[in-house]
Structures are given as structure tokens and as C-alpha cells.
Coordinates of C-alpha atoms in Angstrom, one line a residue:
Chain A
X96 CA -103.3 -38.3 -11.0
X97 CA -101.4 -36.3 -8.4
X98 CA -100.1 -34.4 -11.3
X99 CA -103.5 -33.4 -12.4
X100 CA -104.8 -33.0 -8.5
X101 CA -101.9 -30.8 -8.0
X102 CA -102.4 -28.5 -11.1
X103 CA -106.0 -28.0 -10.1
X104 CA -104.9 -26.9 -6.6
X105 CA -102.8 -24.3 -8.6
X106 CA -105.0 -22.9 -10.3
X107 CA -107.3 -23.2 -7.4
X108 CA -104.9 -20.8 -5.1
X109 CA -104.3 -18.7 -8.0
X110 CA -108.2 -18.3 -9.0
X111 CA -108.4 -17.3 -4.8
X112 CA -105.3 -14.9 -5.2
X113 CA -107.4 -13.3 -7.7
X114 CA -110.1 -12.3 -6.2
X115 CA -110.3 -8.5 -4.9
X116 CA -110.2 -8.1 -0.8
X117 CA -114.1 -8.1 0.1
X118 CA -113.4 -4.6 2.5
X119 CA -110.0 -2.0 2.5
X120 CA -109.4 0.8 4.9
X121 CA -110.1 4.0 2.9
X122 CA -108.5 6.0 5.5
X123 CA -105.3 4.0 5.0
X124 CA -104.6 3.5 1.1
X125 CA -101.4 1.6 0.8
X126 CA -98.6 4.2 0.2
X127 CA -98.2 3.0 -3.4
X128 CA -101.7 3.6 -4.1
X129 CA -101.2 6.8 -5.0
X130 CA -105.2 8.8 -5.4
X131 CA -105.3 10.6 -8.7
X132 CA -106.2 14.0 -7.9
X133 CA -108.6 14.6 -11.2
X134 CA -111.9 14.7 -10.0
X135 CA -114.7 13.5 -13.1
X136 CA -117.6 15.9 -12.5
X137 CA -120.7 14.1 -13.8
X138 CA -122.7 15.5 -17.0
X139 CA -125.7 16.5 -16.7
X140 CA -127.2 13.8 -18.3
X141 CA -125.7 11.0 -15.6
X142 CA -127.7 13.4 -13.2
X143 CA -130.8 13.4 -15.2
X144 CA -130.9 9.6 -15.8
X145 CA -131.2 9.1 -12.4
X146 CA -134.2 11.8 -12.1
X147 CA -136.2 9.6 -15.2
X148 CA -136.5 7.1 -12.5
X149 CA -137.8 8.8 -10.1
X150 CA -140.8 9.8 -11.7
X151 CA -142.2 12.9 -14.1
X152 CA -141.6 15.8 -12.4
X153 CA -143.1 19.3 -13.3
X154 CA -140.0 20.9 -15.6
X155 CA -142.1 23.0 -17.0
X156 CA -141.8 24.8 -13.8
X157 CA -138.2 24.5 -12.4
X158 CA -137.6 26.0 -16.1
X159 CA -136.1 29.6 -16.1
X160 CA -137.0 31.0 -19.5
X161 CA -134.5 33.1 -21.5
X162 CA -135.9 36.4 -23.1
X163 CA -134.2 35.8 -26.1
X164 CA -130.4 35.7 -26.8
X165 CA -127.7 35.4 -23.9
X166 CA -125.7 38.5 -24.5
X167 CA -122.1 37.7 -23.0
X168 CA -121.0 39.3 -19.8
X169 CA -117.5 41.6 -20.2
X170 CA -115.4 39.2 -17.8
X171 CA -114.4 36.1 -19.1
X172 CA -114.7 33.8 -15.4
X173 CA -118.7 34.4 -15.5
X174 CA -118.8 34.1 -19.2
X175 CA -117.4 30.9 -18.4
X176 CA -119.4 30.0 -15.5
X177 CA -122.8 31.5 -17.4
X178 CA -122.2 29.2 -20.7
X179 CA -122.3 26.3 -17.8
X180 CA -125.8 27.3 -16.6
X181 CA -127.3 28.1 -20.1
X182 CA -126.0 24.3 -20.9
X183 CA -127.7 22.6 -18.0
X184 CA -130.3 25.2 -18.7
X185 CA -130.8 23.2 -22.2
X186 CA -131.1 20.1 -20.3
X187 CA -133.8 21.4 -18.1
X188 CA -135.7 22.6 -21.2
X189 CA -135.1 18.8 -22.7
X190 CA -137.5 17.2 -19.7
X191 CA -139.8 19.9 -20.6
X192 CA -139.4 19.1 -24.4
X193 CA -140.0 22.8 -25.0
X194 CA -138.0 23.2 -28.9
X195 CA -138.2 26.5 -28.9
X196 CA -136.4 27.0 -25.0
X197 CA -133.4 24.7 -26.8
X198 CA -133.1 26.7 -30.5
X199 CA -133.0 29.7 -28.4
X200 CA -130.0 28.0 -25.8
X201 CA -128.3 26.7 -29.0
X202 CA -128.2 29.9 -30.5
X203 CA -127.0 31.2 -26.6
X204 CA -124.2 28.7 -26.5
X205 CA -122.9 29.9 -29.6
X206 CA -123.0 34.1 -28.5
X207 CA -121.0 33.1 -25.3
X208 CA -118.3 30.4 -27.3
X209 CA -118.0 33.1 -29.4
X210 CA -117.3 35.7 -26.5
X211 CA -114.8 32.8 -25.3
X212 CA -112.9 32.3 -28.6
X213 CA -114.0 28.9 -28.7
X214 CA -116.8 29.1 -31.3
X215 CA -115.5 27.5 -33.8
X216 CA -115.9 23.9 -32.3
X217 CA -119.0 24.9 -30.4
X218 CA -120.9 25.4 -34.1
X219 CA -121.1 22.6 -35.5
X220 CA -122.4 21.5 -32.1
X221 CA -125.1 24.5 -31.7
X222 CA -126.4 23.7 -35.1
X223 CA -126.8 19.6 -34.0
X224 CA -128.9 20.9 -30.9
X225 CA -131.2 22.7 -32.9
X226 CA -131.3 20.0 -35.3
X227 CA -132.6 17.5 -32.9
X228 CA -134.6 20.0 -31.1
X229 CA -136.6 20.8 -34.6
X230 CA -136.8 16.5 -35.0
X231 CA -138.2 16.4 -31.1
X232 CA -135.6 14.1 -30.9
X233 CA -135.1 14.6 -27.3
X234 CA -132.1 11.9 -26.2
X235 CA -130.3 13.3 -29.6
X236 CA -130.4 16.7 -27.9
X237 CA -129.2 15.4 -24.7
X238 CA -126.4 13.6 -26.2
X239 CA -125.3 16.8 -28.3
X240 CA -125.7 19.0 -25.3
X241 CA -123.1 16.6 -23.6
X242 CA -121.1 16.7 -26.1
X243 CA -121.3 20.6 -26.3
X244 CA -119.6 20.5 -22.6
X245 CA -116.7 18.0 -24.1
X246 CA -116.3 20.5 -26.9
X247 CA -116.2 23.6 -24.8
X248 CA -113.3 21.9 -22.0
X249 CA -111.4 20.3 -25.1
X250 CA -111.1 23.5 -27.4
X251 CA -110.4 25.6 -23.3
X252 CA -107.4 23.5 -22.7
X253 CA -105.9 23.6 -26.6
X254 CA -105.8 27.7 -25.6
X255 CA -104.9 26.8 -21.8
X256 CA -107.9 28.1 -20.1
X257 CA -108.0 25.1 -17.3
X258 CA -109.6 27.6 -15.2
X259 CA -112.4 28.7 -17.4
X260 CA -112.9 25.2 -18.3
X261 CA -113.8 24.5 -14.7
X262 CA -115.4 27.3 -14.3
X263 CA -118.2 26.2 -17.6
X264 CA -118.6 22.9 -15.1
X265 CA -119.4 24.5 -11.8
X266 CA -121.9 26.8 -13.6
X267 CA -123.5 24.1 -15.5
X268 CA -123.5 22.4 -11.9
X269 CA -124.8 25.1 -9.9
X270 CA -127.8 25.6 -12.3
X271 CA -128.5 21.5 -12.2
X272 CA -128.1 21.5 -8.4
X273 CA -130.5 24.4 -8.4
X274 CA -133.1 22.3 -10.3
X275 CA -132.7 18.8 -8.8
X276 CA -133.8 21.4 -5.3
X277 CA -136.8 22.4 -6.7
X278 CA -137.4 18.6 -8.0
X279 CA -136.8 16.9 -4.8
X280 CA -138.6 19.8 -2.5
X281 CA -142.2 19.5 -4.3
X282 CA -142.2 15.9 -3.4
X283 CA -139.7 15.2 -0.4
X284 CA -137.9 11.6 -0.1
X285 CA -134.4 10.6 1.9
X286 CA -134.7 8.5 -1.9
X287 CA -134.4 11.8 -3.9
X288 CA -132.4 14.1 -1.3
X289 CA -129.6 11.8 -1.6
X290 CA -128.9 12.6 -5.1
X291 CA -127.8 15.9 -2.9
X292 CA -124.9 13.7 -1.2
X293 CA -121.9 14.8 -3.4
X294 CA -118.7 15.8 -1.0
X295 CA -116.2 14.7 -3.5
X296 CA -117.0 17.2 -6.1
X297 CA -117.9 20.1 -3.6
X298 CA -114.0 19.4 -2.5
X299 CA -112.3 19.8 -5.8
X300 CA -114.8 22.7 -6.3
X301 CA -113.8 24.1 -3.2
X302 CA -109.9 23.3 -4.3
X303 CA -110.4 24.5 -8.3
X304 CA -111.7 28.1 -7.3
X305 CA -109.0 28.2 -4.3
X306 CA -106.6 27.6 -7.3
X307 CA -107.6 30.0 -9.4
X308 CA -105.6 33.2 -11.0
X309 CA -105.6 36.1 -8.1
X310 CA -106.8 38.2 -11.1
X311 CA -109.9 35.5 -11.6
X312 CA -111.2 35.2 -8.0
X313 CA -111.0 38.9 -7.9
X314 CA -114.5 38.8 -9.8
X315 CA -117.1 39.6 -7.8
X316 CA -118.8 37.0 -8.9
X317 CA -116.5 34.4 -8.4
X318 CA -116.2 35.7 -4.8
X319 CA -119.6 35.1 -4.7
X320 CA -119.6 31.4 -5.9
X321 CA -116.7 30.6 -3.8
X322 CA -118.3 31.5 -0.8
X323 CA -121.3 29.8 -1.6
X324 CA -119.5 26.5 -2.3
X325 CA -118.5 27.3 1.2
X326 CA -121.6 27.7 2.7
X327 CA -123.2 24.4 0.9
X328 CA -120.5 22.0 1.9
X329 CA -121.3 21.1 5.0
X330 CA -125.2 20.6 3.8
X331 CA -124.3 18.2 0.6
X332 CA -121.3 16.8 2.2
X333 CA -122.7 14.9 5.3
X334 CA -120.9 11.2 6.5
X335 CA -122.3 8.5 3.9
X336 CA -125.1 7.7 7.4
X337 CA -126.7 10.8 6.8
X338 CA -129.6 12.0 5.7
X339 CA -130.2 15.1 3.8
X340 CA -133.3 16.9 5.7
X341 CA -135.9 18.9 3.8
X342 CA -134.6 21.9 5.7
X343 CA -131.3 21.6 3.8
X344 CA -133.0 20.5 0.4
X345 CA -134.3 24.1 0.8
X346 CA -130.7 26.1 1.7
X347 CA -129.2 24.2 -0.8
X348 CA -131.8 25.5 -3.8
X349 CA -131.6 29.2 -1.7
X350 CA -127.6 29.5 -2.0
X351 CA -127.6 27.4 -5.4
X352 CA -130.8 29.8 -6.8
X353 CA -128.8 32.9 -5.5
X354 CA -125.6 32.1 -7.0
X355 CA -127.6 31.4 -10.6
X356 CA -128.9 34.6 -10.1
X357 CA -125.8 36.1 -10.1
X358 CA -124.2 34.3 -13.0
X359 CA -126.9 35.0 -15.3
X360 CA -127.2 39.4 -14.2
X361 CA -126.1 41.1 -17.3
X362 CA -126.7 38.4 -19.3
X363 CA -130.2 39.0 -20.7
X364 CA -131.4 41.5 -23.6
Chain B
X171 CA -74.1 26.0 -35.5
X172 CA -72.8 24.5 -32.5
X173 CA -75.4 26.5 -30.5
X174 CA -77.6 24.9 -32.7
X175 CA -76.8 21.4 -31.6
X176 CA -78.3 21.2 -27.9
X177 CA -81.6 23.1 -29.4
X178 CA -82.2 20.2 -32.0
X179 CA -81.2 17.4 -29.5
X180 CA -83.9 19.2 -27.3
X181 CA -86.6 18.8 -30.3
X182 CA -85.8 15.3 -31.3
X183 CA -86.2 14.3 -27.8
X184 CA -89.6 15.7 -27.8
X185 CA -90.5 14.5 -31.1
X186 CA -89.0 10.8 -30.0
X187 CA -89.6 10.7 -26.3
X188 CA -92.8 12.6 -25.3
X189 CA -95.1 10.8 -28.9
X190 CA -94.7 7.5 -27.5
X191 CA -96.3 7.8 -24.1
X192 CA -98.7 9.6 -25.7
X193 CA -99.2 6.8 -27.9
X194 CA -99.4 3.9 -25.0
X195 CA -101.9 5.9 -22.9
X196 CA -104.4 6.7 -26.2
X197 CA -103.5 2.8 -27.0
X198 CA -104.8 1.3 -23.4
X199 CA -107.7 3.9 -24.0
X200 CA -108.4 2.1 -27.1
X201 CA -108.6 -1.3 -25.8
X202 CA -110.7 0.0 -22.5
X203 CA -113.5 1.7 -25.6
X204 CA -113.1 -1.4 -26.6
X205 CA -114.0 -3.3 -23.5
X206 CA -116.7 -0.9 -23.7
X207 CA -118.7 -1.7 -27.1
X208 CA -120.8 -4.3 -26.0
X209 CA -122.4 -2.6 -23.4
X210 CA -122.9 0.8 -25.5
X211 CA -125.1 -1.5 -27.8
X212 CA -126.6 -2.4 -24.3
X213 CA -127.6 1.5 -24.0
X214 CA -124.8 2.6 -21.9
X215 CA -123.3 6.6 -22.4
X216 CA -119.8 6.5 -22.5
X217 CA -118.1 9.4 -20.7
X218 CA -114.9 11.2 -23.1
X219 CA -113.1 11.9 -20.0
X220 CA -110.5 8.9 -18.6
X221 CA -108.2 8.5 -16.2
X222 CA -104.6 6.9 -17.5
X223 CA -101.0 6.6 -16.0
X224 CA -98.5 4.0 -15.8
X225 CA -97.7 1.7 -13.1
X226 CA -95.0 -1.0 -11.9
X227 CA -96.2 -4.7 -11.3
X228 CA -98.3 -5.2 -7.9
X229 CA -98.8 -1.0 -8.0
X230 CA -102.2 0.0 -7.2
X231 CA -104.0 3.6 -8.0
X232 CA -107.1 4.7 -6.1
X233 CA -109.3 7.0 -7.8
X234 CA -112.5 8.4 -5.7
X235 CA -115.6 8.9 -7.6
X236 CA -119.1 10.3 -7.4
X237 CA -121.9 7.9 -8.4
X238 CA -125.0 8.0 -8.3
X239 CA -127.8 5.4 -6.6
X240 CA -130.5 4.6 -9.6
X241 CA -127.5 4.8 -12.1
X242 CA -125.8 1.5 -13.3
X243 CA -122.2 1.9 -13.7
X244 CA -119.7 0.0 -15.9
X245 CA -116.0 0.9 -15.5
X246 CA -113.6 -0.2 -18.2
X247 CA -110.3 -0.6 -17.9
X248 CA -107.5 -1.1 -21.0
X249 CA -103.7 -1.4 -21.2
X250 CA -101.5 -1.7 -24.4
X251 CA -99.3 -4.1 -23.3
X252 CA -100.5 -7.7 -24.5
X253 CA -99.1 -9.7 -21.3
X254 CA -100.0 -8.0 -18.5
X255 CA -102.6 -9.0 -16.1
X256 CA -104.6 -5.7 -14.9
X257 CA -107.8 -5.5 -13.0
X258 CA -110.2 -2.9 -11.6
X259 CA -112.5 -3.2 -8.7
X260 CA -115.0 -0.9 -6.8
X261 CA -115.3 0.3 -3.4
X262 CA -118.3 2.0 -1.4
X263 CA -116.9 5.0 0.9
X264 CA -116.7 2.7 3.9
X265 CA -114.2 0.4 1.8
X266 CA -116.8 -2.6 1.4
X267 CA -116.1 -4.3 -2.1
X268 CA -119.6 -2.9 -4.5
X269 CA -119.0 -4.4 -7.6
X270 CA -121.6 -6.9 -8.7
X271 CA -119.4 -8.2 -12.1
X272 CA -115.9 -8.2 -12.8
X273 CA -113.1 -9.3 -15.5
X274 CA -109.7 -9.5 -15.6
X275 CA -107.4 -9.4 -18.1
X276 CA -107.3 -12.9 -18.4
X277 CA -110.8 -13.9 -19.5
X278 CA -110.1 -10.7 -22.2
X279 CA -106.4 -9.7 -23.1
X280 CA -105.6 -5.9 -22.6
X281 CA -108.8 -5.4 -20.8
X282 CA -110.5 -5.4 -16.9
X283 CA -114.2 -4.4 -16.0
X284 CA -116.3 -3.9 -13.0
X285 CA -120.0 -3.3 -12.5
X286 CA -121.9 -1.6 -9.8
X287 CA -125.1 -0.8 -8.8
X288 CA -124.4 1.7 -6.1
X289 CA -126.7 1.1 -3.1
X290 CA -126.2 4.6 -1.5
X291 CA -125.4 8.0 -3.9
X292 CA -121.9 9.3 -2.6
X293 CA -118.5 8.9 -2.8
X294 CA -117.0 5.5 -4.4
X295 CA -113.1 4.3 -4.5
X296 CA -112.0 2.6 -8.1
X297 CA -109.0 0.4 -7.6
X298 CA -106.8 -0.3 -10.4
X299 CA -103.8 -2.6 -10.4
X300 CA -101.5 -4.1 -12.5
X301 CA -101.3 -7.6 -11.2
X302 CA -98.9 -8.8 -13.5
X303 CA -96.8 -7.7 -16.5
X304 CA -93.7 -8.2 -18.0
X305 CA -92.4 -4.8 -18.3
X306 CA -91.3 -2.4 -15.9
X307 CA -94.1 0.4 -16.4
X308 CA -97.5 -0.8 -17.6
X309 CA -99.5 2.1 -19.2
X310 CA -103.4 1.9 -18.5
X311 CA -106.5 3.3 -19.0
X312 CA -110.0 3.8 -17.3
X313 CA -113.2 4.7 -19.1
X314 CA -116.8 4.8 -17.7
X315 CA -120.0 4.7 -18.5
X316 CA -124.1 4.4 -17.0
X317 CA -127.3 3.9 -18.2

């Protein structure tokens, strides 16, 4: 009996021992937790999940058409960064299950891998968008447009283009940002704003283009981003208490809507 | 040929030394997509990019992390090593424990798991820890995925 009563007290204490502290001090990590430095930026899609929630908004209109082909840019950091808004580009044109928008931004993705020396995963990938754009098969295309992103960082870092890598997620980024502005400003809530609450990835962006090649951030366009990541901190990066006023819902799409702007000049036929 | 010597020590050591390690950390990933099946069939997107390392026994890593509120979250956790006890758990940014489900690696060998639900959209803190193990350096893995 006291055997028994004392090997249920066991595993008692070590059931307890097991569980995880209910609260820990952030501020104060124990030294041998080291934080990984790697910073996961979400996919679009983990973005756009949230958004099918929320309700049905217009996408029809936060769409920015193409007129035809993306032609590539001559420097490689806004190639980079435009083949990130043409991506999230494709996911906008997803809500608004508009085919013809996504054949067009498969056939885009492909001009500016090519321009990257990366096409040769990226066509296999092109050719399942436009696949599942011609079924209607509108998760599929999500999925593959994903997947394109995956493709695109994987086959960058095989040729050592970290940088560029980056630079395809802050573009595809910039453009969602851009659009989850215009979502949340035609129907204000502190509910939808706080999708805008995102400090962690505006700091590695903020570290990744601080990082990168004097020769890279020499592009005027990078300039530009980089100062613009600046400038939108402090309106995305409020303590966790904060709200995110309509006032900044609208600087945020002004900055995010100028930056686009920028990435995508050259760019069209 | 003498010159040759230190070269091909230098190439066997890469062959033989760096493959392994290689080989743990795409192991524990393994086990952690493994960890991960059931809830995929439960509609779950699995993310291709992971975290992974190697820690000693009672060593704890702290990842941050953006989530997202109106996203469910399931963070998977995998190591190759059959007898050690690992575990993950999830923090909200002011350090209060989120996770609404959790297992160690002692309901399911090689693999831990949280859930959350986040209540707020911002930044969230992913504790992993080998609790137990009966090597020096355990090698791990961390996959996620929402729905």
C-alpha cells in the first residue's frame, strides 16, 4: 500500500514538474535561452485566412490590374522585390477569382524568375497556377502561389542570393500590407486594424535591408523601401495595448501604396 | 602527394562530419511532419520553413513569432533521438502561457505540440526545451501550421 501511495505521489510530482510556468518574463529570457534570430515571415495565405473571416470584402477593387506581361526591371534588388508584389498580386486576384488576372501573373512570375536565373524551378510552378486558375480551383491556386514563394527563396539560396530572397518577401509583403489597408479602411474595426500589429517582422525588415550589400541599398529603390519601413514602424509596431487608429490604417496604405508604386515603375509594357 | 594528405583529410571530414548533422536536423524534421499529419487531414497548411538546432538537457530556445488573431495555430515539434523528453509551449508578448493543447514527448516518442488560438494579433514567444535526454546534444525541430 504505501508502495503503491508512494509511486502515485511520484508520478504526481513529476506530472506537476511537467507542466509549463503559467507566465515568464520576456524581458528576461534565461541566459541559456538563446532567441533564434530567423524571423518566419508569414505567406500570404496565413494573412488571407484570417481576412475569409472577417467577411467578403470588395477585391475586385483593391485589385491593381496588370496591362499584360511584367517586363523585368535592369536591377536585380527590385526585380527581386517586384516578383514579391506580382505574387501577392496573384493572391489578391484569387479573392477576386478573376482567371484571367492569375494566367497573366503566372506568365509574370515566370518573365521575372527568368530575369533572376531562377526559372527553372519557378515553371513547373507557373504552369500549376494557370492550371488551377483555368479549373477555378481557387485554394489549388493559393496553395501553388505559396509554393511559388518556397520555390523562389529555395532555388535564391542554392545560388546565394539571401538578399534577394528577402527582398521577393518584403515586396510580396509590402503589396499585401497595401491591400489589407484598403480592406480594413472601407469598413473600420480595432478587430481588422489589428491584423496591422506586426513589430517583429517590421524589425527583421528593418535589420535584413540594414544588412544588405552597400552595392544593393545603393538602389534607389531600395533607399526608398528602407526609409519607408522606417517611417511605418512606429504605426504597425505599437505596445500589444494599443490600438491601431483609422488615421494610421490610412498612412500605413499611403507609404505601403507609395512604395508599391515604386517597385512596380518600369515594370509594365 | 604529401600536400595532398591535409586536403583529403579536409574532404573526408566534410563528407563524414558535416552529412550527419544534416541528417539529425532533417530526421527531428521528419518526426515533427510527422506530429503534423493528423491535423493536415484536419485542414491545416503546413509552412516548409522550420526552425532546428541542437540543445543540452534542461536548455531552452526562445523563438518570437508573429501570429495572427482569427488564425488557429498548431506548432510541432520533433527530435531524432528516441529517449529524450522534449516539449514546446507558447507565450503571448506579455509572457502569459497561450497554448490551449499541448503534448510531450511522452504521450508520443520523438514528438511535442502546442495549440493556440491567439487572443490578440502580435508578437508570440515559442519555448522549446529538451527536458530530458540521454545524450549530450539533442537535435530538434519546429514546424508550424494554421487553418
Amino acid at each position: 500500500m504505501k508502495k503503491a501511495l508512494f509511486l502515485a505521489l511520484a508520478a504526481l510530482t513529476s506530472s506537476v514538474l511537467a507542466e509549463p510556468a503559467a507566465h515568464i518574463d520576456v524581458t528576461k529570457l534565461p541566459t541559456q535561452s538563446k532567441m533564434i534570430d530567423d524571423v518566419v515571415v508569414p505567406v500570404p495565405s496565413e494573412i488571407f485566412a484570417v481576412l475569409d473571416k472577417l467577411g467578403k470584402p470588395n477585391w475586385v477593387a483593391v485589385q491593381h490590374k496588370m496591362n499584360g506581361v511584367v517586363q523585368a526591371p535592369s536591377e536585380q534588388p527590385q526585380i527581386a522585390l517586384l516578383l514579391g508584389v506580382v505574387i501577392a498580386e496573384g493572391f489578391i486576384a484569387v479573392e477576386a477569382e478573376d482567371a484571367a488576372e492569375v494566367k497573366q501573373i503566372g506568365k509574370s512570375v515566370l518573365n521575372l524568375t527568368k530575369a533572376l536565373g531562377v526559372q527553372k524551378k519557378a515553371q513547373m510552378r507557373a504552369k500549376a497556377i494557370t492550371d488551377a486558375a483555368e479549373a477555378k480551383d481557387w485554394p489549388g491556386v493559393r496553395k501553388q502561389l505559396d509554393k511559388a514563394l518556397d520555390d523562389v527563396s529555395d532555388a535564391m539560396k542554392e545560388l546565394n542570393s539571401v538578399e534577394l530572397s528577402h527582398l521577393v518577401s518584403l515586396g510580396g509583403w509590402l503589396r499585401g500590407t497595401e491591400a489589407l489597408t484598403v480592406v480594413v479602411e472601407k469598413q473600420y474595426t480595432k478587430d481588422g486594424a489589428e491584423l496591422l500589429h506586426q513589430p517583429i517582422l517590421l524589425d527583421a525588415f528593418e535589420k535584413r535591408l540594414a544588412n544588405l550589400k552597400p552595392k544593393r541599398k545603393l538602389n534607389p529603390v531600395v533607399n526608398k523601401v528602407q526609409k519607408g519601413v522606417l517611417e511605418i514602424r512606429p504605426l504597425m509596431g505599437l505596445p500589444e495595448s494599443g490600438d491601431i487608429s483609422e488615421k494610421s490604417v490610412k498612412e500605413i496604405g499611403a507609404i505601403t501604396s507609395a512604395l508599391v508604386k515604386e517597385i512596380t515603375s518600369k515594370s509594365q509594357p | 602527394m604529401k600536400r595532398l594528405i591535409p586536403l583529403l583529410l579536409v574532404l573526408l571530414c566534410l563528407a563524414f562530419g558535416a552529412s550527419p548533422a544534416r541528417a539529425t536536423i532533417d530526421d527531428a524534421l521528419s518526426f515533427a511532419l510527422e506530429a503534423a499529419d493528423p491535423y493536415v487531414k484536419e485542414g491545416f497548411t503546413v509552412r516548409e520553413d522550420y526552425w532546428g538546432g541542437d540543445l543540452a538537457v534542461k536548455q531552452t530556445k526562445a523563438i518570437v513569432h508573429q501570429l495572427f488573431k482569427g488564425n488557429e495555430y498548431w506548432f510541432w515539434m520533433g527530435t531524432d533521438s528516441k529517449n529524450a523528453k522534449i516539449s514546446v509551449h507558447i507565450y503571448d508578448s506579455d509572457g502569459n502561457l497561450a497554448e490551449v493543447e499541448a503534448f510531450d514527448s511522452s504521450k508520443k516518442a520523438h514528438m511535442a505540440g502546442a495549440r493556440v488560438q491567439p487572443k490578440k494579433t502580435g508578437t508570440y514567444y515559442l519555448i522549446v526545451e529538451v527536458e530530458k535526454s540521454t545524450t549530450e546534444r539533442t537535435t530538434w525541430s519546429l514546424a508550424y501550421g494554421f487553418k
